[in-house]
Coordinates of C-alpha atoms in Angstrom, one line a residue:
M1 CA 26.5 -5.5 3.2
A2 CA 24.5 -2.4 4.1
R3 CA 25.8 -0.4 7.0
L4 CA 25.4 2.9 8.9
V5 CA 27.7 5.7 7.9
A6 CA 28.1 9.0 9.8
M7 CA 30.1 12.0 8.5
Q8 CA 31.5 14.5 11.0
P9 CA 29.6 17.7 10.7
R10 CA 31.0 21.2 11.1
Q11 CA 28.3 21.8 13.7
A12 CA 26.7 19.2 16.0
S13 CA 23.0 18.5 15.4
P14 CA 20.6 19.0 18.2
W15 CA 19.1 15.7 17.2
A16 CA 22.3 13.7 17.5
S17 CA 23.5 12.2 20.7
S18 CA 26.6 10.2 21.6
S19 CA 24.6 7.0 21.6
S20 CA 22.9 7.6 18.2
P21 CA 24.4 6.0 15.1
L22 CA 22.8 8.7 12.9
L23 CA 24.8 11.8 12.4
P24 CA 24.5 14.7 9.9
S25 CA 26.3 14.6 6.7
S26 CA 29.0 17.1 5.9
L27 CA 29.0 16.5 2.1
S28 CA 28.2 19.6 0.1
E29 CA 28.5 18.7 -3.5
F30 CA 26.1 19.3 -6.3
N31 CA 26.4 16.4 -8.8
G32 CA 30.0 15.9 -7.9
A33 CA 31.0 19.6 -8.2
A34 CA 31.2 22.1 -5.4
L35 CA 28.5 24.7 -5.7
S36 CA 28.0 27.9 -3.7
I37 CA 25.8 30.4 -5.7
S38 CA 23.9 33.4 -4.6
L39 CA 20.9 34.2 -6.8
Q40 CA 19.2 37.6 -7.4
R41 CA 15.7 37.0 -8.6
R42 CA 12.3 38.4 -8.1
R43 CA 11.2 35.1 -6.6
T44 CA 13.2 32.9 -4.3
W45 CA 11.8 29.7 -2.8
Q46 CA 10.5 30.2 0.6
P47 CA 7.8 27.9 1.9
K48 CA 4.5 29.8 2.4
G49 CA 2.3 29.1 5.4
A50 CA 5.0 27.1 7.2
L51 CA 3.7 25.3 10.2
Q52 CA 4.8 26.3 13.7
V53 CA 6.0 23.0 15.1
T54 CA 6.4 22.6 18.8
A55 CA 8.7 20.1 20.5
S56 CA 5.7 17.9 21.3
S57 CA 4.5 17.8 17.6
A58 CA 7.9 17.3 16.0
K59 CA 8.2 13.9 14.4
K60 CA 11.0 11.5 13.8
I61 CA 10.8 11.1 10.1
L62 CA 12.6 8.7 7.7
I63 CA 12.6 9.5 3.9
M64 CA 13.4 6.6 1.7
G65 CA 15.5 8.3 -0.9
G66 CA 15.8 12.1 -0.7
T67 CA 19.1 13.1 -2.5
R68 CA 18.0 13.4 -6.1
F69 CA 14.9 15.5 -6.7
I70 CA 11.7 15.4 -4.7
G71 CA 13.3 14.6 -1.4
V72 CA 15.8 17.5 -1.8
F73 CA 13.0 20.0 -1.5
L74 CA 10.8 17.9 0.9
S75 CA 13.6 17.4 3.4
R76 CA 14.2 21.1 3.6
L77 CA 10.6 21.9 4.4
L78 CA 10.4 19.2 7.1
V79 CA 13.6 20.4 8.7
K80 CA 12.4 24.0 8.6
E81 CA 9.3 22.9 10.5
G82 CA 11.3 21.4 13.3
H83 CA 11.2 17.7 12.5
Q84 CA 14.0 15.2 12.9
V85 CA 14.7 14.0 9.4
T86 CA 16.8 11.0 8.3
L87 CA 17.5 10.1 4.7
F88 CA 17.8 6.4 3.8
T89 CA 20.1 6.0 0.8
R90 CA 22.8 3.7 -0.6
G91 CA 25.2 6.6 -0.1
K92 CA 26.3 6.7 -3.7
A93 CA 25.3 10.4 -4.1
P94 CA 26.2 13.3 -1.8
I95 CA 23.7 13.5 1.1
T96 CA 23.3 17.2 0.9
Q97 CA 23.8 19.8 -1.8
Q98 CA 23.6 23.6 -1.6
L99 CA 20.9 24.7 -4.0
P100 CA 21.2 27.7 -6.2
G101 CA 19.5 30.6 -4.5
E102 CA 19.9 29.0 -1.0
S103 CA 21.9 31.2 1.4
D104 CA 25.0 29.8 3.0
Q105 CA 23.4 30.1 6.4
D106 CA 20.3 28.2 5.4
Y107 CA 22.3 25.5 3.8
E108 CA 24.6 25.1 6.8
D109 CA 21.6 25.0 9.1
F110 CA 20.0 22.3 7.0
K111 CA 23.2 20.3 6.7
S112 CA 23.8 20.3 10.4
K113 CA 20.4 18.8 11.1
I114 CA 19.8 16.3 8.3
L115 CA 20.7 12.7 9.3
H116 CA 21.7 9.7 7.1
L117 CA 21.1 6.0 7.3
K118 CA 23.1 4.2 4.7
G119 CA 21.8 0.9 3.3
D120 CA 20.1 -0.9 0.5
R121 CA 16.3 -1.0 0.8
K122 CA 16.4 -4.4 -0.9
D123 CA 18.4 -5.8 2.0
F124 CA 15.2 -6.5 3.9
E125 CA 16.8 -7.9 7.0
F126 CA 18.9 -4.7 7.4
V127 CA 15.9 -2.6 6.8
K128 CA 14.0 -4.4 9.5
T129 CA 16.7 -4.3 12.2
S130 CA 17.9 -0.7 11.5
L131 CA 14.4 0.8 11.4
A132 CA 13.2 -1.1 14.4
A133 CA 16.2 0.2 16.3
E134 CA 15.4 3.8 15.4
G135 CA 11.7 3.7 15.8
F136 CA 10.6 6.3 13.3
D137 CA 7.2 8.0 13.6
V138 CA 6.6 8.7 10.0
I139 CA 7.9 7.2 6.7
Y140 CA 8.0 9.2 3.4
D141 CA 8.6 6.6 0.7
I142 CA 9.8 8.6 -2.3
N143 CA 11.5 5.9 -4.4
G144 CA 9.5 2.8 -3.6
R145 CA 8.4 0.8 -6.7
E146 CA 7.3 -2.6 -5.4
A147 CA 5.1 -3.7 -2.5
V148 CA 7.8 -6.2 -1.4
E149 CA 10.1 -3.3 -0.6
V150 CA 7.5 -1.8 1.8
E151 CA 6.7 -4.9 3.8
P152 CA 9.9 -5.0 5.9
I153 CA 9.4 -1.3 6.7
L154 CA 5.9 -2.0 8.1
D155 CA 7.2 -5.1 9.9
A156 CA 9.9 -3.1 11.6
L157 CA 7.6 -0.3 12.8
P158 CA 4.4 -1.7 14.3
K159 CA 3.7 1.7 16.0
L160 CA 4.2 3.7 12.9
E161 CA 2.0 6.8 12.9
Q162 CA 1.8 7.5 9.1
F163 CA 3.2 6.1 5.9
I164 CA 3.2 8.7 3.1
Y165 CA 3.8 7.2 -0.4
C166 CA 4.8 8.7 -3.7
S167 CA 2.7 6.9 -6.3
S168 CA 2.0 8.0 -9.8
A169 CA -0.9 9.2 -12.0
G170 CA 0.4 6.7 -14.5
V171 CA -1.6 4.0 -12.6
Y172 CA -4.8 5.1 -14.2
L173 CA -6.4 3.1 -17.0
K174 CA -6.3 5.0 -20.3
S175 CA -9.7 6.7 -20.8
D176 CA -11.7 8.9 -23.2
L177 CA -13.1 10.7 -20.1
L178 CA -10.6 13.2 -18.6
P179 CA -9.3 14.5 -16.3
H180 CA -8.5 11.5 -14.2
F181 CA -10.0 11.5 -10.7
E182 CA -8.7 9.5 -7.7
T183 CA -11.8 7.2 -8.1
D184 CA -11.1 6.3 -11.7
A185 CA -10.3 2.8 -12.9
V186 CA -6.6 1.8 -12.6
D187 CA -4.6 -0.3 -15.0
P188 CA -3.2 -3.5 -13.3
K189 CA -0.9 -3.9 -16.3
S190 CA 0.5 -0.4 -16.0
R191 CA 4.3 -0.1 -15.7
H192 CA 3.5 1.4 -12.3
K193 CA 1.6 -1.6 -11.2
G194 CA 4.1 -2.0 -8.3
K195 CA 2.8 1.3 -6.9
L196 CA -0.8 0.1 -7.1
E197 CA 0.2 -3.1 -5.3
T198 CA 1.9 -1.0 -2.6
E199 CA -1.2 1.1 -2.1
S200 CA -3.2 -2.1 -1.7
L201 CA -0.6 -3.5 0.8
L202 CA -0.8 -0.4 2.9
D203 CA -4.5 -0.5 3.0
S204 CA -4.6 -4.2 3.9
R205 CA -2.1 -3.8 6.7
G206 CA -4.3 -1.3 8.4
V207 CA -1.7 1.4 8.7
N208 CA -2.4 5.1 8.5
W209 CA -1.3 5.8 4.9
T210 CA -1.6 8.6 2.3
S211 CA -0.7 8.2 -1.3
I212 CA 0.3 11.0 -3.6
R213 CA -0.1 10.6 -7.4
P214 CA 1.8 13.2 -9.3
V215 CA 1.4 13.6 -13.1
Y216 CA 4.6 14.8 -14.8
I217 CA 7.0 16.5 -12.4
Y218 CA 9.3 19.3 -13.4
G219 CA 11.7 21.7 -11.7
P220 CA 15.3 22.2 -10.7
L221 CA 17.3 19.0 -10.4
N222 CA 14.8 17.0 -12.5
Y223 CA 16.5 13.7 -13.5
N224 CA 13.7 12.9 -16.0
P225 CA 14.1 14.6 -19.4
V226 CA 11.0 16.7 -19.2
E227 CA 11.7 20.4 -19.5
E228 CA 15.4 19.7 -20.1
W229 CA 14.5 17.9 -23.4
F230 CA 13.0 21.2 -24.7
F231 CA 15.8 23.4 -23.3
H232 CA 18.5 21.5 -25.1
R233 CA 16.8 22.0 -28.4
L234 CA 16.0 25.7 -27.8
K235 CA 19.6 26.4 -26.7
A236 CA 20.9 24.7 -29.9
G237 CA 18.5 26.7 -32.0
R238 CA 16.9 23.5 -33.4
P239 CA 13.3 22.8 -34.4
I240 CA 11.2 21.0 -31.8
P241 CA 9.9 17.6 -33.1
V242 CA 6.4 16.9 -31.8
P243 CA 4.4 13.8 -32.5
N244 CA 1.3 13.9 -34.6
S245 CA -0.9 17.1 -34.3
G246 CA 0.7 18.5 -31.2
V247 CA -2.7 19.2 -29.6
Q248 CA -2.4 16.3 -27.2
I249 CA -3.1 17.7 -23.7
T250 CA -0.9 17.0 -20.7
Q251 CA -0.1 18.4 -17.3
L252 CA 3.0 19.3 -15.3
G253 CA 3.4 20.0 -11.6
H254 CA 6.4 21.8 -10.1
V255 CA 8.5 19.8 -7.6
K256 CA 8.3 22.5 -5.0
D257 CA 4.5 22.5 -5.1
L258 CA 4.7 18.7 -4.8
A259 CA 6.9 18.9 -1.8
R260 CA 4.4 21.3 -0.1
A261 CA 1.7 18.7 -0.8
F262 CA 3.7 16.0 0.9
V263 CA 4.1 18.2 4.0
T264 CA 0.4 19.2 4.0
V265 CA -0.7 15.6 4.5
L266 CA 1.7 15.0 7.4
G267 CA -0.4 14.4 10.5
N268 CA -3.6 15.5 8.7
S269 CA -6.5 13.4 9.7
K270 CA -8.3 14.2 6.4
A271 CA -5.5 12.5 4.5
S272 CA -5.8 9.2 6.4
K273 CA -6.1 6.3 3.9
Q274 CA -6.6 8.7 1.0
V275 CA -5.1 9.1 -2.5
Y276 CA -4.5 12.6 -4.0
N277 CA -3.6 13.7 -7.5
I278 CA -1.0 16.4 -7.3
S279 CA 0.1 18.6 -10.3
G280 CA -0.3 22.0 -11.8
S281 CA -3.6 23.8 -12.1
K282 CA -3.4 24.2 -15.9
Y283 CA -3.3 21.7 -18.7
V284 CA -1.2 22.3 -21.8
T285 CA -0.8 20.9 -25.3
F286 CA 2.5 19.5 -26.6
D287 CA 2.9 22.5 -28.9
G288 CA 2.0 24.9 -26.1
L289 CA 4.6 23.3 -23.8
A290 CA 7.3 23.9 -26.4
R291 CA 6.3 27.6 -26.6
A292 CA 6.0 27.9 -22.8
C293 CA 9.6 26.5 -22.4
A294 CA 10.9 29.1 -24.9
K295 CA 9.1 31.9 -23.2
A296 CA 10.2 30.9 -19.8
A297 CA 13.9 30.6 -20.9
G298 CA 13.9 33.8 -23.0
F299 CA 14.3 32.1 -26.4
P300 CA 12.4 33.1 -29.6
E301 CA 9.2 31.2 -30.3
P302 CA 10.4 27.8 -31.6
E303 CA 9.8 26.1 -35.0
I304 CA 7.7 23.1 -34.3
V305 CA 7.9 20.1 -36.7
H306 CA 5.1 17.5 -36.4
F307 CA 5.9 13.9 -37.3
N308 CA 4.1 10.6 -37.5
P309 CA 5.9 8.1 -35.1
K310 CA 4.6 5.2 -37.2
E311 CA 6.9 6.3 -40.1
F312 CA 10.1 5.8 -38.0
D313 CA 12.0 3.1 -36.2
F314 CA 13.7 4.7 -33.3
G315 CA 14.8 1.5 -31.7
K316 CA 15.0 1.9 -28.0
K317 CA 15.4 5.7 -28.2
K318 CA 12.6 8.0 -27.2
A319 CA 11.8 10.7 -29.8
F320 CA 9.6 12.7 -27.4
P321 CA 9.6 12.7 -23.5
F322 CA 5.8 12.4 -23.1
R323 CA 3.4 9.6 -23.7
D324 CA 1.6 10.3 -27.0
Q325 CA -1.9 10.8 -25.7
H326 CA -4.1 13.1 -23.6
F327 CA -3.0 12.6 -20.0
F328 CA -4.0 14.9 -17.1
A329 CA -5.6 14.6 -13.7
S330 CA -7.9 16.6 -11.5
I331 CA -6.3 18.2 -8.4
E332 CA -9.7 19.3 -7.0
K333 CA -9.7 16.7 -4.1
A334 CA -6.4 18.0 -2.7
Q335 CA -7.5 21.6 -3.0
R336 CA -10.8 20.9 -1.4
E337 CA -9.7 18.6 1.5
L338 CA -6.2 19.7 2.2
G339 CA -6.4 23.4 1.4
W340 CA -3.4 22.9 -0.9
A341 CA -3.0 24.7 -4.2
P342 CA 0.0 25.0 -6.6
E343 CA 1.9 28.3 -6.3
F344 CA 3.6 28.0 -9.7
G345 CA 2.0 28.8 -13.0
L346 CA 3.5 26.8 -15.8
V347 CA 5.6 29.5 -17.4
E348 CA 6.8 30.8 -14.0
G349 CA 7.6 27.3 -12.9
L350 CA 9.6 26.6 -16.1
A351 CA 11.5 29.8 -15.6
D352 CA 12.3 28.8 -12.1
S353 CA 13.6 25.4 -13.4
Y354 CA 15.6 27.1 -16.2
N355 CA 17.2 29.8 -14.1
L356 CA 18.1 27.6 -11.2
D357 CA 19.4 24.7 -13.2
F358 CA 19.7 24.4 -17.0
G359 CA 20.4 28.1 -17.5
R360 CA 23.4 27.7 -15.2
G361 CA 24.9 25.0 -17.3
T362 CA 23.7 22.1 -15.2
F363 CA 21.7 19.2 -16.5
R364 CA 21.3 15.5 -16.0
K365 CA 21.7 14.2 -19.6
P366 CA 23.7 15.6 -22.5
A367 CA 21.9 16.6 -25.6
D368 CA 21.1 13.8 -28.0
F369 CA 19.6 14.8 -31.4
T370 CA 19.8 11.4 -33.0
T371 CA 16.0 10.9 -33.4
D372 CA 15.5 14.6 -34.3
D373 CA 17.9 14.2 -37.2
M374 CA 16.0 11.1 -38.3
I375 CA 12.7 13.1 -38.3
L376 CA 14.1 16.2 -39.9
G377 CA 15.8 14.2 -42.6
K378 CA 12.7 12.3 -43.6
S379 CA 10.5 13.9 -46.3
L380 CA 7.3 12.4 -45.0
V381 CA 6.5 14.7 -42.1
L382 CA 3.4 16.4 -41.1
Q383 CA 3.7 20.1 -41.5
S384 CA 3.0 22.3 -38.5

């Protein structure tokens, strides 16, 4: 059964009271290992143009998720701006983690203020009762996949001021006309159809909602094998296998730019009942991405081996981390209406990811070169 858990902090939060079941977490682990690192770099992450939040404008915010990737950076921005932020998780991962480059003081300040509500979002009755008791102003749903998971949240909070949803650019119908715009046709059979149904639910319920559709996300702590897939091969000095011609065009957006976009729509009347594509400003080919990863991490230009996927049976394994097609979206609407723009160029962003994560020996998945060996061992490959 889901339940509330409170960990005794070193320092009491100004948001916590003796009657509140929500208290700050004191956990300070990074993927299970204690981490306290100071970083000397030309660029450290400090939010630009941070809002000056007064007591009257501070919001009581619940983030569904928030301990793995996007929410780690989003929650810090929201706390810095003076909001009361609670993370709703199952409690299986540490609630806070000190980030490389984050000062001890900044981390302790964040840890003393962040709150935790432990539970399973699929336990709908618990979600209704616990959220109704707390009365949150704003919901950030970072890990929602199905509309049925959102209904109890809306039922519990009839006075909700804003519901901000993390959707996906993967909802768009495959097209010969690119980039994808927010008004493009969507694919009801997409593996992200649950996100489409959630957007429809939010609109039908008449709530003030905003949906963010990222393309591929990258950056420190990324649990999807995006840049990490390339870094493993570069570190091992191995060729980079790329499907077909390698000129397929795709798009990546840095997680810190995405977090800023999520904050930008908060309380923004222009964002009411709107969808925004969020990603980087540049598009890149598969071959270009391999070279960009090498440049960012300080490796020599890689050997690229092109292969025809139809010549192989990889079973359930993925031989390449991206869909084998052109896939990119316009971010013009967010730039025009929200005044948001990505701060990270691709190579700079990949360097940030490498230096703050993989380059320090931390990664989510160990190297697996099984499919690479199949490709490199087969004589029928397309020469780069």
